[in-house]
mmCIF file of C-alpha atoms in Angstrom:
data_model
loop_
_atom_site.group_PDB
_atom_site.id
_atom_site.type_symbol
_atom_site.label_atom_id
_atom_site.label_comp_id
_atom_site.label_asym_id
_atom_site.label_seq_id
_atom_site.Cartn_x
_atom_site.Cartn_y
_atom_site.Cartn_z
ATOM 1 C CA MET A 13 16.270 -8.768 22.551
ATOM 2 C CA ALA A 14 18.724 -6.677 21.081
ATOM 3 C CA GLN A 15 17.966 -4.329 17.747
ATOM 4 C CA LYS A 16 20.172 -2.982 15.366
ATOM 5 C CA ARG A 17 18.937 -0.109 13.617
ATOM 6 C CA ILE A 18 19.463 0.504 9.850
ATOM 7 C CA GLY A 19 18.383 3.460 8.057
ATOM 8 C CA ILE A 20 16.712 3.608 4.584
ATOM 9 C CA ILE A 21 15.975 6.445 2.302
ATOM 10 C CA MET A 22 12.858 5.565 0.402
ATOM 11 C CA ASN A 23 12.539 7.753 -2.712
ATOM 12 C CA GLY A 24 9.520 7.904 -4.801
ATOM 13 C CA VAL A 25 7.106 6.012 -2.728
ATOM 14 C CA THR A 26 3.770 8.219 -2.541
ATOM 15 C CA GLY A 27 2.634 6.223 -5.732
ATOM 16 C CA ARG A 28 0.543 3.144 -5.659
ATOM 17 C CA MET A 29 3.317 0.330 -5.587
ATOM 18 C CA GLY A 30 5.991 2.503 -3.836
ATOM 19 C CA THR A 31 3.062 3.054 -0.773
ATOM 20 C CA ASN A 32 1.179 -0.652 -0.729
ATOM 21 C CA GLN A 33 4.245 -3.219 -1.470
ATOM 22 C CA HIS A 34 7.260 -1.413 -0.264
ATOM 23 C CA LEU A 35 6.269 1.032 2.564
ATOM 24 C CA VAL A 36 3.234 -0.742 4.197
ATOM 25 C CA ARG A 37 3.341 -4.332 3.267
ATOM 26 C CA SER A 38 7.176 -4.758 3.633
ATOM 27 C CA ILE A 39 9.240 -2.035 5.686
ATOM 28 C CA LEU A 40 6.376 -1.390 7.823
ATOM 29 C CA GLU A 41 5.359 -5.067 8.298
ATOM 30 C CA ILE A 42 9.119 -5.585 8.947
ATOM 31 C CA ARG A 43 8.802 -3.072 11.827
ATOM 32 C CA LYS A 44 5.726 -4.548 13.321
ATOM 33 C CA GLN A 45 7.241 -8.108 13.413
ATOM 34 C CA GLY A 46 10.275 -6.523 15.509
ATOM 35 C CA GLY A 47 12.884 -6.459 12.583
ATOM 36 C CA VAL A 48 14.781 -9.079 10.624
ATOM 37 C CA ALA A 49 16.428 -11.799 12.767
ATOM 38 C CA LEU A 50 20.061 -12.085 12.126
ATOM 39 C CA LYS A 51 21.919 -15.244 12.993
ATOM 40 C CA ASP A 52 23.720 -13.604 16.209
ATOM 41 C CA GLY A 53 20.599 -13.239 18.097
ATOM 42 C CA THR A 54 19.834 -9.546 17.155
ATOM 43 C CA ARG A 55 16.956 -8.322 15.395
ATOM 44 C CA LEU A 56 17.806 -5.654 12.387
ATOM 45 C CA MET A 57 15.291 -3.036 12.520
ATOM 46 C CA PRO A 58 14.729 -0.600 9.484
ATOM 47 C CA ASP A 59 14.317 3.186 10.194
ATOM 48 C CA PRO A 60 12.731 4.584 6.718
ATOM 49 C CA ILE A 61 13.101 8.245 5.892
ATOM 50 C CA LEU A 62 10.489 9.173 3.131
ATOM 51 C CA ILE A 63 11.582 11.715 0.355
ATOM 52 C CA GLY A 64 9.827 12.908 -2.690
ATOM 53 C CA ARG A 65 9.405 15.968 -4.523
ATOM 54 C CA ASN A 66 5.969 16.871 -3.420
ATOM 55 C CA ALA A 67 6.230 17.903 0.176
ATOM 56 C CA GLY A 68 2.606 17.677 0.696
ATOM 57 C CA LYS A 69 2.308 14.250 -0.345
ATOM 58 C CA VAL A 70 5.206 13.051 1.444
ATOM 59 C CA ALA A 71 4.118 14.574 4.742
ATOM 60 C CA ALA A 72 0.585 13.070 4.403
ATOM 61 C CA LEU A 73 2.006 9.815 3.562
ATOM 62 C CA ALA A 74 4.413 9.714 6.795
ATOM 63 C CA GLY A 75 1.330 11.153 8.846
ATOM 64 C CA ARG A 76 -0.842 8.340 7.798
ATOM 65 C CA TYR A 77 1.618 5.700 8.846
ATOM 66 C CA GLY A 78 3.285 7.558 11.674
ATOM 67 C CA ILE A 79 6.557 8.056 10.226
ATOM 68 C CA GLU A 80 8.643 10.868 11.592
ATOM 69 C CA ARG A 81 11.487 11.421 9.222
ATOM 70 C CA HIS A 82 10.323 12.753 5.835
ATOM 71 C CA GLY A 83 11.229 15.517 3.473
ATOM 72 C CA THR A 84 12.188 16.935 -0.275
ATOM 73 C CA ASP A 85 15.993 17.258 0.011
ATOM 74 C CA LEU A 86 17.653 14.128 -1.364
ATOM 75 C CA ASP A 87 21.066 15.538 -1.247
ATOM 76 C CA GLN A 88 20.632 16.386 2.344
ATOM 77 C CA ALA A 89 19.400 12.657 2.885
ATOM 78 C CA LEU A 90 22.334 11.088 0.824
ATOM 79 C CA ALA A 91 24.858 13.119 3.069
ATOM 80 C CA SER A 92 23.570 11.768 6.366
ATOM 81 C CA ARG A 93 25.816 8.890 8.163
ATOM 82 C CA HIS A 94 22.601 7.484 9.551
ATOM 83 C CA ASP A 95 21.123 6.079 6.450
ATOM 84 C CA ALA A 96 22.710 3.005 4.854
ATOM 85 C CA ILE A 97 20.301 2.056 1.932
ATOM 86 C CA PHE A 98 18.908 4.082 -0.921
ATOM 87 C CA PHE A 99 15.624 2.759 -2.318
ATOM 88 C CA ASP A 100 13.906 4.138 -5.147
ATOM 89 C CA ALA A 101 10.621 3.509 -6.802
ATOM 90 C CA ALA A 102 10.273 6.732 -8.974
ATOM 91 C CA SER A 103 9.810 6.802 -12.791
ATOM 92 C CA THR A 104 12.197 4.441 -14.918
ATOM 93 C CA GLN A 105 14.088 7.543 -16.723
ATOM 94 C CA LEU A 106 14.876 9.413 -13.161
ATOM 95 C CA ARG A 107 16.298 6.283 -11.643
ATOM 96 C CA PRO A 108 19.826 6.096 -13.385
ATOM 97 C CA LYS A 109 20.615 9.255 -12.149
ATOM 98 C CA LEU A 110 19.160 8.931 -8.644
ATOM 99 C CA LEU A 111 21.119 5.637 -8.286
ATOM 100 C CA GLN A 112 24.409 7.159 -9.418
ATOM 101 C CA ARG A 113 24.019 9.862 -6.657
ATOM 102 C CA ALA A 114 23.406 7.420 -4.306
ATOM 103 C CA ILE A 115 26.394 5.065 -4.883
ATOM 104 C CA ALA A 116 28.409 8.464 -5.353
ATOM 105 C CA ALA A 117 27.553 8.850 -1.710
ATOM 106 C CA GLY A 118 28.347 5.257 -0.355
ATOM 107 C CA LYS A 119 24.863 4.201 -0.126
ATOM 108 C CA HIS A 120 23.796 0.670 -0.673
ATOM 109 C CA VAL A 121 20.954 0.494 -3.280
ATOM 110 C CA TYR A 122 17.995 -1.215 -4.005
ATOM 111 C CA CYS A 123 15.343 -0.321 -6.466
ATOM 112 C CA GLU A 124 12.207 -1.245 -8.785
ATOM 113 C CA LYS A 125 12.642 -2.093 -12.293
ATOM 114 C CA PRO A 126 13.246 -1.422 -15.230
ATOM 115 C CA VAL A 127 16.713 0.073 -13.553
ATOM 116 C CA SER A 128 16.811 2.219 -16.463
ATOM 117 C CA THR A 129 15.486 2.641 -20.277
ATOM 118 C CA THR A 130 19.073 1.547 -22.072
ATOM 119 C CA LEU A 131 21.118 -1.375 -21.327
ATOM 120 C CA ALA A 132 24.155 1.009 -21.499
ATOM 121 C CA GLU A 133 23.046 2.857 -18.354
ATOM 122 C CA ALA A 134 22.103 -0.409 -16.563
ATOM 123 C CA VAL A 135 25.215 -1.956 -17.154
ATOM 124 C CA ALA A 136 27.028 1.483 -16.353
ATOM 125 C CA LEU A 137 24.968 1.462 -12.975
ATOM 126 C CA TYR A 138 26.211 -2.287 -12.265
ATOM 127 C CA ARG A 139 29.812 -1.305 -12.652
ATOM 128 C CA ALA A 140 29.494 2.077 -10.560
ATOM 129 C CA ALA A 141 28.343 -0.130 -7.800
ATOM 130 C CA LYS A 142 30.857 -2.770 -7.894
ATOM 131 C CA LYS A 143 33.726 -0.129 -8.119
ATOM 132 C CA ALA A 144 32.192 1.731 -4.852
ATOM 133 C CA ARG A 145 31.925 -1.892 -3.365
ATOM 134 C CA VAL A 146 28.439 -1.104 -2.283
ATOM 135 C CA LYS A 147 25.740 -3.609 -2.158
ATOM 136 C CA HIS A 148 23.139 -3.621 -4.674
ATOM 137 C CA GLY A 149 19.590 -5.422 -5.467
ATOM 138 C CA VAL A 150 16.683 -5.182 -7.865
ATOM 139 C CA VAL A 151 13.135 -6.042 -7.113
ATOM 140 C CA GLN A 152 12.304 -8.971 -8.926
ATOM 141 C CA ASP A 153 9.043 -9.783 -6.860
ATOM 142 C CA LYS A 154 7.205 -12.355 -8.915
ATOM 143 C CA LEU A 155 9.744 -15.135 -8.019
ATOM 144 C CA TRP A 156 8.491 -15.174 -4.524
ATOM 145 C CA LEU A 157 4.844 -15.393 -5.363
ATOM 146 C CA PRO A 158 2.738 -18.291 -4.056
ATOM 147 C CA GLY A 159 1.673 -19.268 -7.515
ATOM 148 C CA LEU A 160 5.321 -18.926 -9.001
ATOM 149 C CA LEU A 161 6.870 -20.997 -5.554
ATOM 150 C CA LYS A 162 4.286 -23.790 -6.305
ATOM 151 C CA LEU A 163 5.210 -23.996 -9.908
ATOM 152 C CA ALA A 164 9.083 -24.203 -8.905
ATOM 153 C CA ARG A 165 8.003 -26.912 -6.371
ATOM 154 C CA LEU A 166 6.572 -29.123 -8.905
ATOM 155 C CA LYS A 167 9.371 -28.805 -11.267
ATOM 156 C CA GLU A 168 12.036 -29.837 -8.307
ATOM 157 C CA GLU A 169 9.853 -32.561 -7.486
ATOM 158 C CA GLY A 170 10.219 -33.648 -11.552
ATOM 159 C CA PHE A 171 6.189 -33.468 -11.893
ATOM 160 C CA PHE A 172 6.652 -31.904 -15.444
ATOM 161 C CA GLY A 173 9.296 -34.377 -16.738
ATOM 162 C CA ARG A 174 10.967 -32.809 -19.933
ATOM 163 C CA ILE A 175 9.374 -29.155 -19.932
ATOM 164 C CA LEU A 176 7.969 -28.231 -23.673
ATOM 165 C CA SER A 177 6.405 -24.903 -23.234
ATOM 166 C CA VAL A 178 5.581 -21.880 -20.971
ATOM 167 C CA ARG A 179 2.471 -19.642 -21.777
ATOM 168 C CA GLY A 180 2.043 -16.579 -19.959
ATOM 169 C CA GLU A 181 -1.040 -14.391 -20.053
ATOM 170 C CA PHE A 182 -0.557 -11.194 -18.400
ATOM 171 C CA GLY A 183 -2.975 -8.014 -18.393
ATOM 172 C CA TYR A 184 -6.201 -6.334 -17.685
ATOM 173 C CA TRP A 185 -8.117 -3.302 -19.112
ATOM 174 C CA VAL A 186 -6.348 0.066 -18.180
ATOM 175 C CA PHE A 187 -9.436 2.967 -18.768
ATOM 176 C CA GLU A 188 -8.760 5.542 -21.170
ATOM 177 C CA GLY A 189 -9.978 8.076 -18.708
ATOM 178 C CA ASP A 190 -12.104 10.303 -20.609
ATOM 179 C CA PRO A 191 -14.455 12.045 -18.434
ATOM 180 C CA GLN A 192 -16.708 13.550 -21.134
ATOM 181 C CA GLN A 193 -17.801 9.629 -21.661
ATOM 182 C CA GLY A 194 -18.122 8.960 -17.895
ATOM 183 C CA GLN A 195 -15.022 6.905 -18.145
ATOM 184 C CA PRO A 196 -13.168 6.208 -14.686
ATOM 185 C CA PRO A 197 -9.850 7.630 -14.203
ATOM 186 C CA ALA A 198 -7.010 5.476 -15.841
ATOM 187 C CA GLN A 199 -5.534 3.188 -12.956
ATOM 188 C CA ARG A 200 -1.982 3.601 -14.321
ATOM 189 C CA PRO A 201 -0.130 6.682 -14.251
ATOM 190 C CA SER A 202 -0.269 8.452 -17.623
ATOM 191 C CA TRP A 203 3.660 8.471 -18.165
ATOM 192 C CA ASN A 204 3.356 4.887 -18.790
ATOM 193 C CA TYR A 205 1.665 5.667 -22.219
ATOM 194 C CA ARG A 206 4.385 8.125 -23.402
ATOM 195 C CA LYS A 207 7.540 6.681 -25.169
ATOM 196 C CA ARG A 208 9.578 10.106 -24.350
ATOM 197 C CA ASP A 209 8.743 9.561 -20.618
ATOM 198 C CA GLY A 210 9.953 5.946 -20.468
ATOM 199 C CA GLY A 211 6.709 4.317 -20.941
ATOM 200 C CA GLY A 212 5.584 1.308 -22.741
ATOM 201 C CA ILE A 213 4.479 -2.314 -21.782
ATOM 202 C CA ILE A 214 7.738 -3.915 -23.624
ATOM 203 C CA LEU A 215 10.050 -2.080 -21.393
ATOM 204 C CA ASP A 216 7.904 -2.809 -18.076
ATOM 205 C CA MET A 217 7.087 -6.426 -18.583
ATOM 206 C CA LEU A 218 9.652 -8.007 -20.405
ATOM 207 C CA CYS A 219 12.170 -7.074 -17.338
ATOM 208 C CA HIS A 220 9.735 -9.282 -15.419
ATOM 209 C CA TRP A 221 9.640 -12.032 -17.934
ATOM 210 C CA ARG A 222 13.264 -12.350 -18.177
ATOM 211 C CA TYR A 223 14.118 -13.113 -14.444
ATOM 212 C CA VAL A 224 10.900 -15.422 -14.175
ATOM 213 C CA LEU A 225 12.006 -17.322 -17.262
ATOM 214 C CA ASP A 226 15.684 -17.121 -16.290
ATOM 215 C CA ASN A 227 15.052 -18.651 -12.774
ATOM 216 C CA LEU A 228 12.417 -21.063 -13.183
ATOM 217 C CA PHE A 229 12.473 -22.676 -16.871
ATOM 218 C CA GLY A 230 15.763 -21.856 -18.452
ATOM 219 C CA GLU A 231 18.090 -19.040 -19.718
ATOM 220 C CA VAL A 232 16.305 -16.740 -22.374
ATOM 221 C CA LYS A 233 18.332 -17.554 -25.348
ATOM 222 C CA ALA A 234 16.165 -15.653 -28.324
ATOM 223 C CA VAL A 235 13.170 -13.271 -28.592
ATOM 224 C CA SER A 236 10.680 -12.520 -31.243
ATOM 225 C CA CYS A 237 8.644 -9.846 -30.086
ATOM 226 C CA LEU A 238 5.699 -7.753 -31.572
ATOM 227 C CA GLY A 239 4.550 -4.738 -29.901
ATOM 228 C CA ALA A 240 1.189 -2.566 -30.428
ATOM 229 C CA THR A 241 -0.356 0.694 -29.435
ATOM 230 C CA HIS A 242 -3.880 -0.482 -29.570
ATOM 231 C CA ILE A 243 -5.374 2.604 -27.980
ATOM 232 C CA PRO A 244 -4.355 5.793 -29.554
ATOM 233 C CA PHE A 245 -5.539 8.622 -27.009
ATOM 234 C CA ARG A 246 -5.714 8.541 -23.411
ATOM 235 C CA TRP A 247 -6.492 11.074 -20.693
ATOM 236 C CA ASP A 248 -4.173 12.115 -17.707
ATOM 237 C CA GLU A 249 -4.559 12.715 -14.184
ATOM 238 C CA ASP A 250 -5.718 16.221 -14.906
ATOM 239 C CA GLY A 251 -8.188 14.890 -17.284
ATOM 240 C CA ARG A 252 -6.516 16.064 -20.303
ATOM 241 C CA LYS A 253 -6.242 14.256 -23.703
ATOM 242 C CA TYR A 254 -3.010 13.412 -24.819
ATOM 243 C CA ARG A 255 -1.853 10.939 -27.659
ATOM 244 C CA ALA A 256 -0.417 7.597 -26.540
ATOM 245 C CA THR A 257 3.093 6.913 -28.214
ATOM 246 C CA ALA A 258 4.499 4.053 -26.269
ATOM 247 C CA ASP A 259 3.326 0.347 -26.871
ATOM 248 C CA ASP A 260 0.237 -0.628 -24.520
ATOM 249 C CA ALA A 261 0.421 -4.568 -25.651
ATOM 250 C CA ALA A 262 3.242 -7.060 -26.798
ATOM 251 C CA TYR A 263 3.198 -10.412 -28.256
ATOM 252 C CA ALA A 264 6.655 -12.063 -27.249
ATOM 253 C CA THR A 265 8.021 -15.635 -28.174
ATOM 254 C CA PHE A 266 11.068 -16.589 -26.455
ATOM 255 C CA ARG A 267 13.475 -19.498 -27.067
ATOM 256 C CA LEU A 268 15.013 -20.772 -23.807
ATOM 257 C CA ALA A 269 17.927 -23.129 -22.574
ATOM 258 C CA GLY A 270 17.116 -26.666 -23.272
ATOM 259 C CA ASP A 271 14.526 -25.966 -26.381
ATOM 260 C CA VAL A 272 11.887 -24.925 -24.185
ATOM 261 C CA ILE A 273 9.493 -22.449 -25.940
ATOM 262 C CA ALA A 274 7.812 -19.595 -23.773
ATOM 263 C CA HIS A 275 5.327 -17.276 -25.053
ATOM 264 C CA PHE A 276 3.807 -14.288 -23.496
ATOM 265 C CA ASN A 277 0.973 -11.664 -24.059
ATOM 266 C CA SER A 278 1.015 -8.994 -22.041
ATOM 267 C CA SER A 279 -1.792 -6.251 -22.566
ATOM 268 C CA TRP A 280 -3.210 -3.440 -20.738
ATOM 269 C CA THR A 281 -6.091 -3.491 -23.480
ATOM 270 C CA VAL A 282 -7.252 -7.134 -22.640
ATOM 271 C CA ARG A 283 -10.468 -7.863 -20.869
ATOM 272 C CA VAL A 284 -9.772 -10.751 -18.024
ATOM 273 C CA ARG A 285 -11.490 -14.228 -18.258
ATOM 274 C CA ARG A 286 -9.110 -16.613 -16.703
ATOM 275 C CA ASP A 287 -8.036 -17.283 -13.154
ATOM 276 C CA ASP A 288 -6.040 -14.052 -12.241
ATOM 277 C CA LEU A 289 -4.213 -11.088 -13.865
ATOM 278 C CA LEU A 290 -1.283 -13.221 -14.597
ATOM 279 C CA THR A 291 -1.505 -16.843 -15.455
ATOM 280 C CA LEU A 292 1.284 -19.275 -16.591
ATOM 281 C CA GLN A 293 0.848 -22.700 -18.238
ATOM 282 C CA VAL A 294 3.820 -25.147 -18.009
ATOM 283 C CA ASP A 295 3.372 -28.103 -20.188
ATOM 284 C CA GLY A 296 5.741 -31.152 -19.889
ATOM 285 C CA THR A 297 6.028 -34.772 -20.964
ATOM 286 C CA LYS A 298 4.577 -35.948 -17.684
ATOM 287 C CA GLY A 299 2.111 -33.182 -16.554
ATOM 288 C CA SER A 300 0.812 -29.714 -16.518
ATOM 289 C CA ALA A 301 0.375 -26.921 -14.316
ATOM 290 C CA VAL A 302 -1.231 -23.627 -14.484
ATOM 291 C CA ALA A 303 -0.412 -20.781 -11.589
ATOM 292 C CA GLY A 304 -1.774 -17.368 -10.894
ATOM 293 C CA LEU A 305 -0.479 -15.047 -8.387
ATOM 294 C CA ARG A 306 -1.596 -17.260 -5.423
ATOM 295 C CA ARG A 307 -2.907 -20.568 -6.681
ATOM 296 C CA CYS A 308 -1.386 -23.395 -8.927
ATOM 297 C CA LEU A 309 -3.302 -26.328 -10.291
ATOM 298 C CA PHE A 310 -1.642 -29.271 -11.981
ATOM 299 C CA GLN A 311 -2.623 -32.565 -14.059
ATOM 300 C CA SER A 312 -0.640 -35.519 -14.416
ATOM 301 C CA TYR A 313 -0.254 -37.351 -17.474
ATOM 302 C CA GLY A 314 -2.490 -40.115 -15.878
ATOM 303 C CA LYS A 315 -5.434 -37.482 -15.514
ATOM 304 C CA THR A 316 -4.949 -36.169 -19.008
ATOM 305 C CA PRO A 317 -8.126 -36.337 -20.951
ATOM 306 C CA LYS A 318 -8.276 -37.730 -24.416
ATOM 307 C CA PRO A 319 -10.493 -35.258 -26.443
ATOM 308 C CA VAL A 320 -11.664 -35.954 -30.259
ATOM 309 C CA TRP A 321 -12.510 -33.254 -32.482
ATOM 310 C CA ASN A 322 -16.132 -33.020 -33.156
ATOM 311 C CA PRO A 323 -17.916 -29.310 -33.726
ATOM 312 C CA ASP A 324 -21.229 -30.948 -34.185
ATOM 313 C CA ILE A 325 -21.838 -31.941 -30.581
ATOM 314 C CA PRO A 326 -21.557 -29.939 -27.474
ATOM 315 C CA GLN A 327 -18.062 -30.589 -25.652
ATOM 316 C CA PRO A 328 -18.760 -33.599 -23.463
ATOM 317 C CA ILE A 329 -15.378 -32.823 -21.437
ATOM 318 C CA ASP A 330 -15.071 -30.631 -18.675
ATOM 319 C CA PHE A 331 -11.631 -29.577 -19.060
ATOM 320 C CA TYR A 332 -11.496 -27.604 -15.603
ATOM 321 C CA ALA A 333 -11.766 -31.098 -14.063
ATOM 322 C CA GLY A 334 -9.221 -33.694 -13.303
ATOM 323 C CA TRP A 335 -6.740 -31.034 -11.895
ATOM 324 C CA ASP A 336 -5.390 -31.066 -8.330
ATOM 325 C CA GLU A 337 -4.217 -28.048 -6.308
ATOM 326 C CA VAL A 338 -0.989 -27.467 -4.762
ATOM 327 C CA PRO A 339 -1.568 -26.706 -1.101
ATOM 328 C CA ASP A 340 -0.663 -23.507 0.508
ATOM 329 C CA ALA A 341 2.332 -23.305 2.836
ATOM 330 C CA GLY A 342 2.295 -20.102 4.743
ATOM 331 C CA TYR A 343 3.523 -17.812 1.921
ATOM 332 C CA ASP A 344 4.587 -14.244 3.081
ATOM 333 C CA ASN A 345 4.256 -11.161 0.852
ATOM 334 C CA ALA A 346 6.906 -11.233 -2.100
ATOM 335 C CA PHE A 347 8.004 -7.721 -1.778
ATOM 336 C CA LYS A 348 8.531 -8.179 2.146
ATOM 337 C CA VAL A 349 10.212 -11.455 1.274
ATOM 338 C CA GLN A 350 12.944 -9.810 -1.005
ATOM 339 C CA TRP A 351 13.366 -6.664 1.299
ATOM 340 C CA GLU A 352 14.086 -9.148 4.261
ATOM 341 C CA LEU A 353 16.677 -11.075 1.913
ATOM 342 C CA PHE A 354 18.249 -7.692 1.032
ATOM 343 C CA LEU A 355 18.545 -6.540 4.719
ATOM 344 C CA ARG A 356 20.150 -9.728 5.703
ATOM 345 C CA HIS A 357 22.732 -9.111 2.662
ATOM 346 C CA VAL A 358 23.510 -5.788 3.594
ATOM 347 C CA ALA A 359 24.033 -6.982 7.298
ATOM 348 C CA GLY A 360 26.789 -9.285 5.784
ATOM 349 C CA GLU A 361 24.896 -12.610 6.334
ATOM 350 C CA ILE A 362 24.026 -13.793 3.102
ATOM 351 C CA PRO A 363 24.543 -13.376 -0.727
ATOM 352 C CA PHE A 364 22.080 -11.856 -3.060
ATOM 353 C CA ARG A 365 22.123 -12.624 -6.473
ATOM 354 C CA TRP A 366 19.412 -10.443 -7.749
ATOM 355 C CA GLY A 367 21.497 -7.296 -8.205
ATOM 356 C CA LEU A 368 22.118 -4.585 -10.776
ATOM 357 C CA LEU A 369 23.420 -7.019 -13.303
ATOM 358 C CA GLU A 370 20.263 -9.158 -12.937
ATOM 359 C CA GLY A 371 18.304 -5.996 -13.547
ATOM 360 C CA ALA A 372 20.321 -4.839 -16.806
ATOM 361 C CA LYS A 373 19.676 -8.482 -18.040
ATOM 362 C CA GLY A 374 15.712 -7.134 -18.218
ATOM 363 C CA VAL A 375 16.494 -4.260 -19.882
ATOM 364 C CA GLN A 376 18.401 -6.205 -22.389
ATOM 365 C CA LEU A 377 15.585 -8.427 -23.158
ATOM 366 C CA ALA A 378 13.352 -5.228 -23.419
ATOM 367 C CA GLU A 379 15.817 -3.539 -25.705
ATOM 368 C CA LEU A 380 16.236 -6.459 -27.776
ATOM 369 C CA GLY A 381 12.334 -7.081 -28.153
ATOM 370 C CA LEU A 382 12.000 -3.351 -29.008
ATOM 371 C CA LYS A 383 14.360 -4.200 -31.812
ATOM 372 C CA SER A 384 12.550 -7.375 -32.858
ATOM 373 C CA TRP A 385 9.343 -5.472 -33.227
ATOM 374 C CA LYS A 386 11.217 -2.989 -35.573
ATOM 375 C CA GLN A 387 13.296 -5.268 -37.371
ATOM 376 C CA ARG A 388 10.395 -7.899 -37.601
ATOM 377 C CA LYS A 389 12.750 -10.820 -36.831
ATOM 378 C CA TRP A 390 14.338 -13.099 -34.273
ATOM 379 C CA ILE A 391 17.108 -11.715 -32.135
ATOM 380 C CA ASP A 392 19.688 -13.614 -30.348
ATOM 381 C CA ILE A 393 20.221 -12.736 -26.563
ATOM 382 C CA PRO A 394 24.116 -12.381 -26.096
ATOM 383 C CA LYS A 395 25.931 -12.742 -22.843
ATOM 384 C CA LEU A 396 26.277 -9.836 -20.731
ATOM 385 C CA LYS A 397 29.921 -8.580 -20.352
ATOM 386 C CA PRO A 398 29.859 -6.542 -17.185
#
């Protein structure tokens, strides 16, 4: 079977997410399976070049996975005619300038989110890509998680009836990293907790909740958000104490099209006692469902228990009973699935609606969430005018 090579500049993939999800479980898995099948019978084979600021880290990563092409010279990589796509998974603050350089070089661009720290920058990126006529995409991985795909299936089948509300619980305890107290190192980069470096859970997670809500339950129309910095001091990668200036928890309520109410608690200061790190409960007139990253359980109207409030006796109802599970259907890695869609889009086979404008919508919601927190009021979400 014939193969067609496509070169991909992968920038900033030495971090946990870039290495595990984008390089190893997406691009290298696509290579292992023989590329992406195209309609004409050929296989589109990604050929990555790893680019980063730390030569040692990039070389070590390339050596670990047998990748021949790597380096630190981004200008040289962008100037090459052998690579059609630029992908970025570096820090949020660096992303807009990197994407602008790639667009100016005529590269198709694909990137992690948030695409920037401000809506103005995000919209400018979309306009630049549109003017340059390059193809563009933003990672919106949660849409392809097995648990959320199962939720979407229930909705498409009309299981919920009229959807009333969506409740999201996300987060886990991120350790402060104090070596003097014997704490383990933090499992997230320290820049996440510094406002000047583009940190904060509102900017990070409301971008996710925007595309999840818009695509699964209804367009977000308004937001009320309260943020908090619950842990005032943390320790960085070198064991140095620093003041946390960015929010580490967010409590946000959204009004969606169709009068659906959604509420999401997002926190890096919470201990988990639920089925997964992210759970979504959807309640409708005909039934409810609870989804995690992979599993999804549902309870129909007919199996709904009838509790009666009586605090004087032990609860007689097992509320975990009476739920059925949506069966698996051979789901693939969410990041890999979106990569394959984007590669087919670049090859001219399919449209791709998760572009920079969708990324800008996420930044818009985060920006207005921060505004809501500051002004202590509901904020309407206006239509973007690209």
